[in-house]
Amino acid sequence: MEFIETDLKGCFILEPRVFKDERGYFMESYNELTFQNGVGQKVNFVQDNQSHSSKGVLRGLHYQCGENAQAKLVRVLEGEVLDIAVDIRPNSETYGQYISILLTAKNQKQLFIPRGFAHGFLVLSESATFFYKCDNFYNAASEGGIIFNDPTINIDWNFSIEELIISDKDRELPMLVNAKKIW
């Protein structure tokens, strides 16, 4: 597994070694020791989540606050998504900046998003199955979010806004300046 730190400190792209032959492929998608050595910290994942969505579905930008903050290890099992992580750590030199990465079932890449980031994704294929590990349990009272089209973050979704499928809850999220504070 190769670990590539992004421009946002603590956020890593993981590229697994995939062994292919006439039968298909084999890869190690997660190994606790390899992972902790790769990201340089101990992370104890306690919850796995999975979603299935159709083309144009945008989920996010979500995060959890305070003692319920979550780090996530995300990947795509089927299809393609544009995955987004936004640094919302108040004292970070990259506060308000984002990274985007194409995660696909074919490229098998994963993204580690540490605590202190908002996260979202857009389905680019006809459908996608999205899988992620969390290092903390979900807590509804600690839930926060930022509107997908916040002009200060200025995410390039590279997709027609008119074709997006967004939940009512996500359409009503505040801009970063008015978002629930993470700490």
PDB file of C-alpha atoms in Angstrom:
ATOM      1  CA  MET A   1       0.000   0.000   0.000  1.00  0.00           C
ATOM      2  CA  GLU A   2       1.326   3.410  -0.941  1.00  0.00           C
ATOM      3  CA  PHE A   3       0.387   6.425   1.220  1.00  0.00           C
ATOM      4  CA  ILE A   4       0.459   9.845  -0.455  1.00  0.00           C
ATOM      5  CA  GLU A   5      -0.072  12.874   1.786  1.00  0.00           C
ATOM      6  CA  THR A   6      -2.175  15.553   0.095  1.00  0.00           C
ATOM      7  CA  ASP A   7      -1.759  19.323   0.321  1.00  0.00           C
ATOM      8  CA  LEU A   8      -4.058  19.176   3.360  1.00  0.00           C
ATOM      9  CA  LYS A   9      -1.928  17.947   6.260  1.00  0.00           C
ATOM     10  CA  GLY A  10      -3.057  14.607   7.620  1.00  0.00           C
ATOM     11  CA  CYS A  11      -5.214  13.743   4.592  1.00  0.00           C
ATOM     12  CA  PHE A  12      -3.800  10.764   2.636  1.00  0.00           C
ATOM     13  CA  ILE A  13      -4.542   9.004  -0.636  1.00  0.00           C
ATOM     14  CA  LEU A  14      -4.016   5.260  -0.321  1.00  0.00           C
ATOM     15  CA  GLU A  15      -3.099   3.235  -3.379  1.00  0.00           C
ATOM     16  CA  PRO A  16      -3.232  -0.511  -2.697  1.00  0.00           C
ATOM     17  CA  ARG A  17      -1.169  -3.149  -4.444  1.00  0.00           C
ATOM     18  CA  VAL A  18      -3.575  -5.058  -6.657  1.00  0.00           C
ATOM     19  CA  PHE A  19      -2.576  -8.536  -7.838  1.00  0.00           C
ATOM     20  CA  LYS A  20      -4.407  -9.486 -11.058  1.00  0.00           C
ATOM     21  CA  ASP A  21      -4.525 -12.715 -12.987  1.00  0.00           C
ATOM     22  CA  GLU A  22      -6.983 -14.664 -15.161  1.00  0.00           C
ATOM     23  CA  ARG A  23      -9.204 -15.296 -12.101  1.00  0.00           C
ATOM     24  CA  GLY A  24      -9.622 -11.621 -11.225  1.00  0.00           C
ATOM     25  CA  TYR A  25      -7.719  -9.725  -8.555  1.00  0.00           C
ATOM     26  CA  PHE A  26      -6.676  -9.755  -4.921  1.00  0.00           C
ATOM     27  CA  MET A  27      -5.758  -6.808  -2.727  1.00  0.00           C
ATOM     28  CA  GLU A  28      -5.410  -6.020   0.936  1.00  0.00           C
ATOM     29  CA  SER A  29      -7.818  -3.132   1.470  1.00  0.00           C
ATOM     30  CA  TYR A  30      -6.977  -2.548   5.126  1.00  0.00           C
ATOM     31  CA  ASN A  31      -4.280  -3.640   7.554  1.00  0.00           C
ATOM     32  CA  GLU A  32      -4.200  -1.844  10.909  1.00  0.00           C
ATOM     33  CA  LEU A  33      -0.402  -1.857  11.284  1.00  0.00           C
ATOM     34  CA  THR A  34       0.283  -0.822   7.677  1.00  0.00           C
ATOM     35  CA  PHE A  35      -2.359   1.893   7.938  1.00  0.00           C
ATOM     36  CA  GLN A  36      -1.064   3.361  11.203  1.00  0.00           C
ATOM     37  CA  ASN A  37       2.504   3.384   9.913  1.00  0.00           C
ATOM     38  CA  GLY A  38       1.326   4.995   6.663  1.00  0.00           C
ATOM     39  CA  VAL A  39      -0.614   7.860   8.239  1.00  0.00           C
ATOM     40  CA  GLY A  40       1.708   8.226  11.232  1.00  0.00           C
ATOM     41  CA  GLN A  41      -0.959   7.908  13.909  1.00  0.00           C
ATOM     42  CA  LYS A  42      -3.018   5.333  15.741  1.00  0.00           C
ATOM     43  CA  VAL A  43      -6.582   5.234  14.443  1.00  0.00           C
ATOM     44  CA  ASN A  44      -9.140   2.852  15.892  1.00  0.00           C
ATOM     45  CA  PHE A  45     -12.012   2.362  13.457  1.00  0.00           C
ATOM     46  CA  VAL A  46     -15.253   1.419  15.241  1.00  0.00           C
ATOM     47  CA  GLN A  47     -17.982   1.700  12.614  1.00  0.00           C
ATOM     48  CA  ASP A  48     -18.356   0.800   8.926  1.00  0.00           C
ATOM     49  CA  ASN A  49     -20.939   2.518   6.713  1.00  0.00           C
ATOM     50  CA  GLN A  50     -22.061   1.861   3.163  1.00  0.00           C
ATOM     51  CA  SER A  51     -24.356   3.707   0.772  1.00  0.00           C
ATOM     52  CA  HIS A  52     -25.613   3.119  -2.741  1.00  0.00           C
ATOM     53  CA  SER A  53     -26.574   6.089  -4.909  1.00  0.00           C
ATOM     54  CA  SER A  54     -27.428   6.928  -8.494  1.00  0.00           C
ATOM     55  CA  LYS A  55     -25.708   9.320 -10.901  1.00  0.00           C
ATOM     56  CA  GLY A  56     -25.838  12.950  -9.805  1.00  0.00           C
ATOM     57  CA  VAL A  57     -26.407  12.246  -6.111  1.00  0.00           C
ATOM     58  CA  LEU A  58     -24.363  14.620  -3.988  1.00  0.00           C
ATOM     59  CA  ARG A  59     -23.977  13.728  -0.324  1.00  0.00           C
ATOM     60  CA  GLY A  60     -22.383  16.310   1.956  1.00  0.00           C
ATOM     61  CA  LEU A  61     -20.576  18.241   3.105  1.00  0.00           C
ATOM     62  CA  HIS A  62     -20.824  16.548   6.521  1.00  0.00           C
ATOM     63  CA  TYR A  63     -18.795  16.360   9.723  1.00  0.00           C
ATOM     64  CA  GLN A  64     -19.162  15.624  13.442  1.00  0.00           C
ATOM     65  CA  CYS A  65     -18.180  18.094  16.188  1.00  0.00           C
ATOM     66  CA  GLY A  66     -16.251  17.963  19.449  1.00  0.00           C
ATOM     67  CA  GLU A  67     -15.615  14.662  21.168  1.00  0.00           C
ATOM     68  CA  ASN A  68     -17.748  12.986  18.475  1.00  0.00           C
ATOM     69  CA  ALA A  69     -15.554  14.139  15.575  1.00  0.00           C
ATOM     70  CA  GLN A  70     -14.784  11.366  13.113  1.00  0.00           C
ATOM     71  CA  ALA A  71     -11.845  10.369  10.967  1.00  0.00           C
ATOM     72  CA  LYS A  72     -12.879   8.373   7.895  1.00  0.00           C
ATOM     73  CA  LEU A  73     -11.280   5.957   5.467  1.00  0.00           C
ATOM     74  CA  VAL A  74     -13.408   6.040   2.303  1.00  0.00           C
ATOM     75  CA  ARG A  75     -13.511   4.022  -0.912  1.00  0.00           C
ATOM     76  CA  VAL A  76     -15.793   2.992  -3.756  1.00  0.00           C
ATOM     77  CA  LEU A  77     -16.840  -0.629  -4.189  1.00  0.00           C
ATOM     78  CA  GLU A  78     -18.833  -0.099  -7.404  1.00  0.00           C
ATOM     79  CA  GLY A  79     -18.897   2.863  -9.786  1.00  0.00           C
ATOM     80  CA  GLU A  80     -17.173   6.267  -9.628  1.00  0.00           C
ATOM     81  CA  VAL A  81     -17.414   9.263  -7.326  1.00  0.00           C
ATOM     82  CA  LEU A  82     -15.748  12.637  -6.997  1.00  0.00           C
ATOM     83  CA  ASP A  83     -14.739  12.678  -3.340  1.00  0.00           C
ATOM     84  CA  ILE A  84     -14.194  15.958  -1.474  1.00  0.00           C
ATOM     85  CA  ALA A  85     -12.505  16.735   1.855  1.00  0.00           C
ATOM     86  CA  VAL A  86     -12.572  20.293   3.242  1.00  0.00           C
ATOM     87  CA  ASP A  87     -10.216  21.403   6.019  1.00  0.00           C
ATOM     88  CA  ILE A  88     -12.332  23.039   8.729  1.00  0.00           C
ATOM     89  CA  ARG A  89      -9.731  22.915  11.512  1.00  0.00           C
ATOM     90  CA  PRO A  90      -9.858  26.483  12.909  1.00  0.00           C
ATOM     91  CA  ASN A  91      -6.092  26.935  13.356  1.00  0.00           C
ATOM     92  CA  SER A  92      -5.004  25.127  10.195  1.00  0.00           C
ATOM     93  CA  GLU A  93      -3.012  27.026   7.566  1.00  0.00           C
ATOM     94  CA  THR A  94      -5.232  25.311   4.951  1.00  0.00           C
ATOM     95  CA  TYR A  95      -8.549  26.172   6.667  1.00  0.00           C
ATOM     96  CA  GLY A  96     -11.356  26.366   4.094  1.00  0.00           C
ATOM     97  CA  GLN A  97      -9.322  24.612   1.382  1.00  0.00           C
ATOM     98  CA  TYR A  98     -10.372  21.342  -0.194  1.00  0.00           C
ATOM     99  CA  ILE A  99      -9.022  18.399  -2.123  1.00  0.00           C
ATOM    100  CA  SER A 100     -10.901  16.332  -4.643  1.00  0.00           C
ATOM    101  CA  ILE A 101     -10.087  12.861  -5.865  1.00  0.00           C
ATOM    102  CA  LEU A 102     -11.720  10.450  -8.263  1.00  0.00           C
ATOM    103  CA  LEU A 103     -12.439   7.240  -6.364  1.00  0.00           C
ATOM    104  CA  THR A 104     -13.513   4.294  -8.492  1.00  0.00           C
ATOM    105  CA  ALA A 105     -14.009   0.567  -8.196  1.00  0.00           C
ATOM    106  CA  LYS A 106     -11.408   0.271 -10.943  1.00  0.00           C
ATOM    107  CA  ASN A 107      -8.614   2.428  -9.446  1.00  0.00           C
ATOM    108  CA  GLN A 108      -9.222   1.030  -5.917  1.00  0.00           C
ATOM    109  CA  LYS A 109      -7.877   4.243  -4.337  1.00  0.00           C
ATOM    110  CA  GLN A 110      -8.932   5.201  -0.835  1.00  0.00           C
ATOM    111  CA  LEU A 111      -8.862   8.517   1.004  1.00  0.00           C
ATOM    112  CA  PHE A 112      -8.078   8.951   4.690  1.00  0.00           C
ATOM    113  CA  ILE A 113      -9.801  12.029   6.074  1.00  0.00           C
ATOM    114  CA  PRO A 114      -8.709  12.932   9.616  1.00  0.00           C
ATOM    115  CA  ARG A 115     -10.880  14.571  12.249  1.00  0.00           C
ATOM    116  CA  GLY A 116     -11.513  18.241  11.563  1.00  0.00           C
ATOM    117  CA  PHE A 117     -12.625  17.866   7.945  1.00  0.00           C
ATOM    118  CA  ALA A 118     -15.979  18.104   6.210  1.00  0.00           C
ATOM    119  CA  HIS A 119     -16.607  15.375   3.658  1.00  0.00           C
ATOM    120  CA  GLY A 120     -18.857  14.858   0.669  1.00  0.00           C
ATOM    121  CA  PHE A 121     -19.045  13.045  -2.625  1.00  0.00           C
ATOM    122  CA  LEU A 122     -20.794  13.193  -5.996  1.00  0.00           C
ATOM    123  CA  VAL A 123     -21.712  10.058  -7.954  1.00  0.00           C
ATOM    124  CA  LEU A 124     -20.396  10.260 -11.526  1.00  0.00           C
ATOM    125  CA  SER A 125     -21.302   6.762 -12.795  1.00  0.00           C
ATOM    126  CA  GLU A 126     -24.830   5.403 -13.331  1.00  0.00           C
ATOM    127  CA  SER A 127     -24.653   4.203  -9.720  1.00  0.00           C
ATOM    128  CA  ALA A 128     -22.038   3.793  -7.009  1.00  0.00           C
ATOM    129  CA  THR A 129     -21.572   1.863  -3.802  1.00  0.00           C
ATOM    130  CA  PHE A 130     -19.582   3.916  -1.305  1.00  0.00           C
ATOM    131  CA  PHE A 131     -17.940   2.381   1.771  1.00  0.00           C
ATOM    132  CA  TYR A 132     -16.243   4.040   4.721  1.00  0.00           C
ATOM    133  CA  LYS A 133     -14.764   3.290   8.110  1.00  0.00           C
ATOM    134  CA  CYS A 134     -15.181   5.766  11.005  1.00  0.00           C
ATOM    135  CA  ASP A 135     -13.088   6.082  14.144  1.00  0.00           C
ATOM    136  CA  ASN A 136     -16.015   7.311  16.237  1.00  0.00           C
ATOM    137  CA  PHE A 137     -19.683   6.426  16.484  1.00  0.00           C
ATOM    138  CA  TYR A 138     -22.301   8.609  14.793  1.00  0.00           C
ATOM    139  CA  ASN A 139     -23.947  11.130  17.130  1.00  0.00           C
ATOM    140  CA  ALA A 140     -26.882  13.109  15.722  1.00  0.00           C
ATOM    141  CA  ALA A 141     -26.470  15.987  18.204  1.00  0.00           C
ATOM    142  CA  SER A 142     -22.867  16.503  17.022  1.00  0.00           C
ATOM    143  CA  GLU A 143     -23.697  16.545  13.324  1.00  0.00           C
ATOM    144  CA  GLY A 144     -22.610  19.541  11.269  1.00  0.00           C
ATOM    145  CA  GLY A 145     -22.486  20.452   7.621  1.00  0.00           C
ATOM    146  CA  ILE A 146     -21.596  23.034   4.990  1.00  0.00           C
ATOM    147  CA  ILE A 147     -23.566  23.798   1.838  1.00  0.00           C
ATOM    148  CA  PHE A 148     -22.063  22.144  -1.250  1.00  0.00           C
ATOM    149  CA  ASN A 149     -21.803  25.410  -3.205  1.00  0.00           C
ATOM    150  CA  ASP A 150     -20.236  27.627  -0.517  1.00  0.00           C
ATOM    151  CA  PRO A 151     -18.558  30.443  -2.490  1.00  0.00           C
ATOM    152  CA  THR A 152     -15.611  30.771  -0.085  1.00  0.00           C
ATOM    153  CA  ILE A 153     -14.652  27.110  -0.563  1.00  0.00           C
ATOM    154  CA  ASN A 154     -15.578  27.227  -4.264  1.00  0.00           C
ATOM    155  CA  ILE A 155     -15.588  23.487  -4.996  1.00  0.00           C
ATOM    156  CA  ASP A 156     -15.386  22.584  -8.668  1.00  0.00           C
ATOM    157  CA  TRP A 157     -17.832  19.683  -8.845  1.00  0.00           C
ATOM    158  CA  ASN A 158     -17.364  19.556 -12.628  1.00  0.00           C
ATOM    159  CA  PHE A 159     -21.034  18.614 -12.971  1.00  0.00           C
ATOM    160  CA  SER A 160     -24.165  20.486 -14.025  1.00  0.00           C
ATOM    161  CA  ILE A 161     -25.762  22.028 -10.928  1.00  0.00           C
ATOM    162  CA  GLU A 162     -29.220  21.469 -12.469  1.00  0.00           C
ATOM    163  CA  GLU A 163     -28.589  17.709 -12.613  1.00  0.00           C
ATOM    164  CA  LEU A 164     -27.546  17.323  -8.959  1.00  0.00           C
ATOM    165  CA  ILE A 165     -29.729  15.222  -6.684  1.00  0.00           C
ATOM    166  CA  ILE A 166     -29.400  16.618  -3.162  1.00  0.00           C
ATOM    167  CA  SER A 167     -31.450  15.886  -0.057  1.00  0.00           C
ATOM    168  CA  ASP A 168     -33.527  18.700   1.414  1.00  0.00           C
ATOM    169  CA  LYS A 169     -31.381  18.470   4.555  1.00  0.00           C
ATOM    170  CA  ASP A 170     -28.154  18.994   2.551  1.00  0.00           C
ATOM    171  CA  ARG A 171     -29.704  21.869   0.541  1.00  0.00           C
ATOM    172  CA  GLU A 172     -30.327  23.725   3.816  1.00  0.00           C
ATOM    173  CA  LEU A 173     -26.792  23.432   5.222  1.00  0.00           C
ATOM    174  CA  PRO A 174     -25.099  26.724   6.163  1.00  0.00           C
ATOM    175  CA  MET A 175     -22.068  28.300   4.567  1.00  0.00           C
ATOM    176  CA  LEU A 176     -18.694  27.705   6.226  1.00  0.00           C
ATOM    177  CA  VAL A 177     -18.747  31.090   7.979  1.00  0.00           C
ATOM    178  CA  ASN A 178     -22.045  30.150   9.696  1.00  0.00           C
ATOM    179  CA  ALA A 179     -21.395  26.430  10.207  1.00  0.00           C
ATOM    180  CA  LYS A 180     -21.433  24.731  13.586  1.00  0.00           C
ATOM    181  CA  LYS A 181     -17.954  24.981  15.102  1.00  0.00           C
ATOM    182  CA  ILE A 182     -16.136  21.672  15.205  1.00  0.00           C
ATOM    183  CA  TRP A 183     -14.364  22.122  18.553  1.00  0.00           C
TER     184      TRP A 183
END
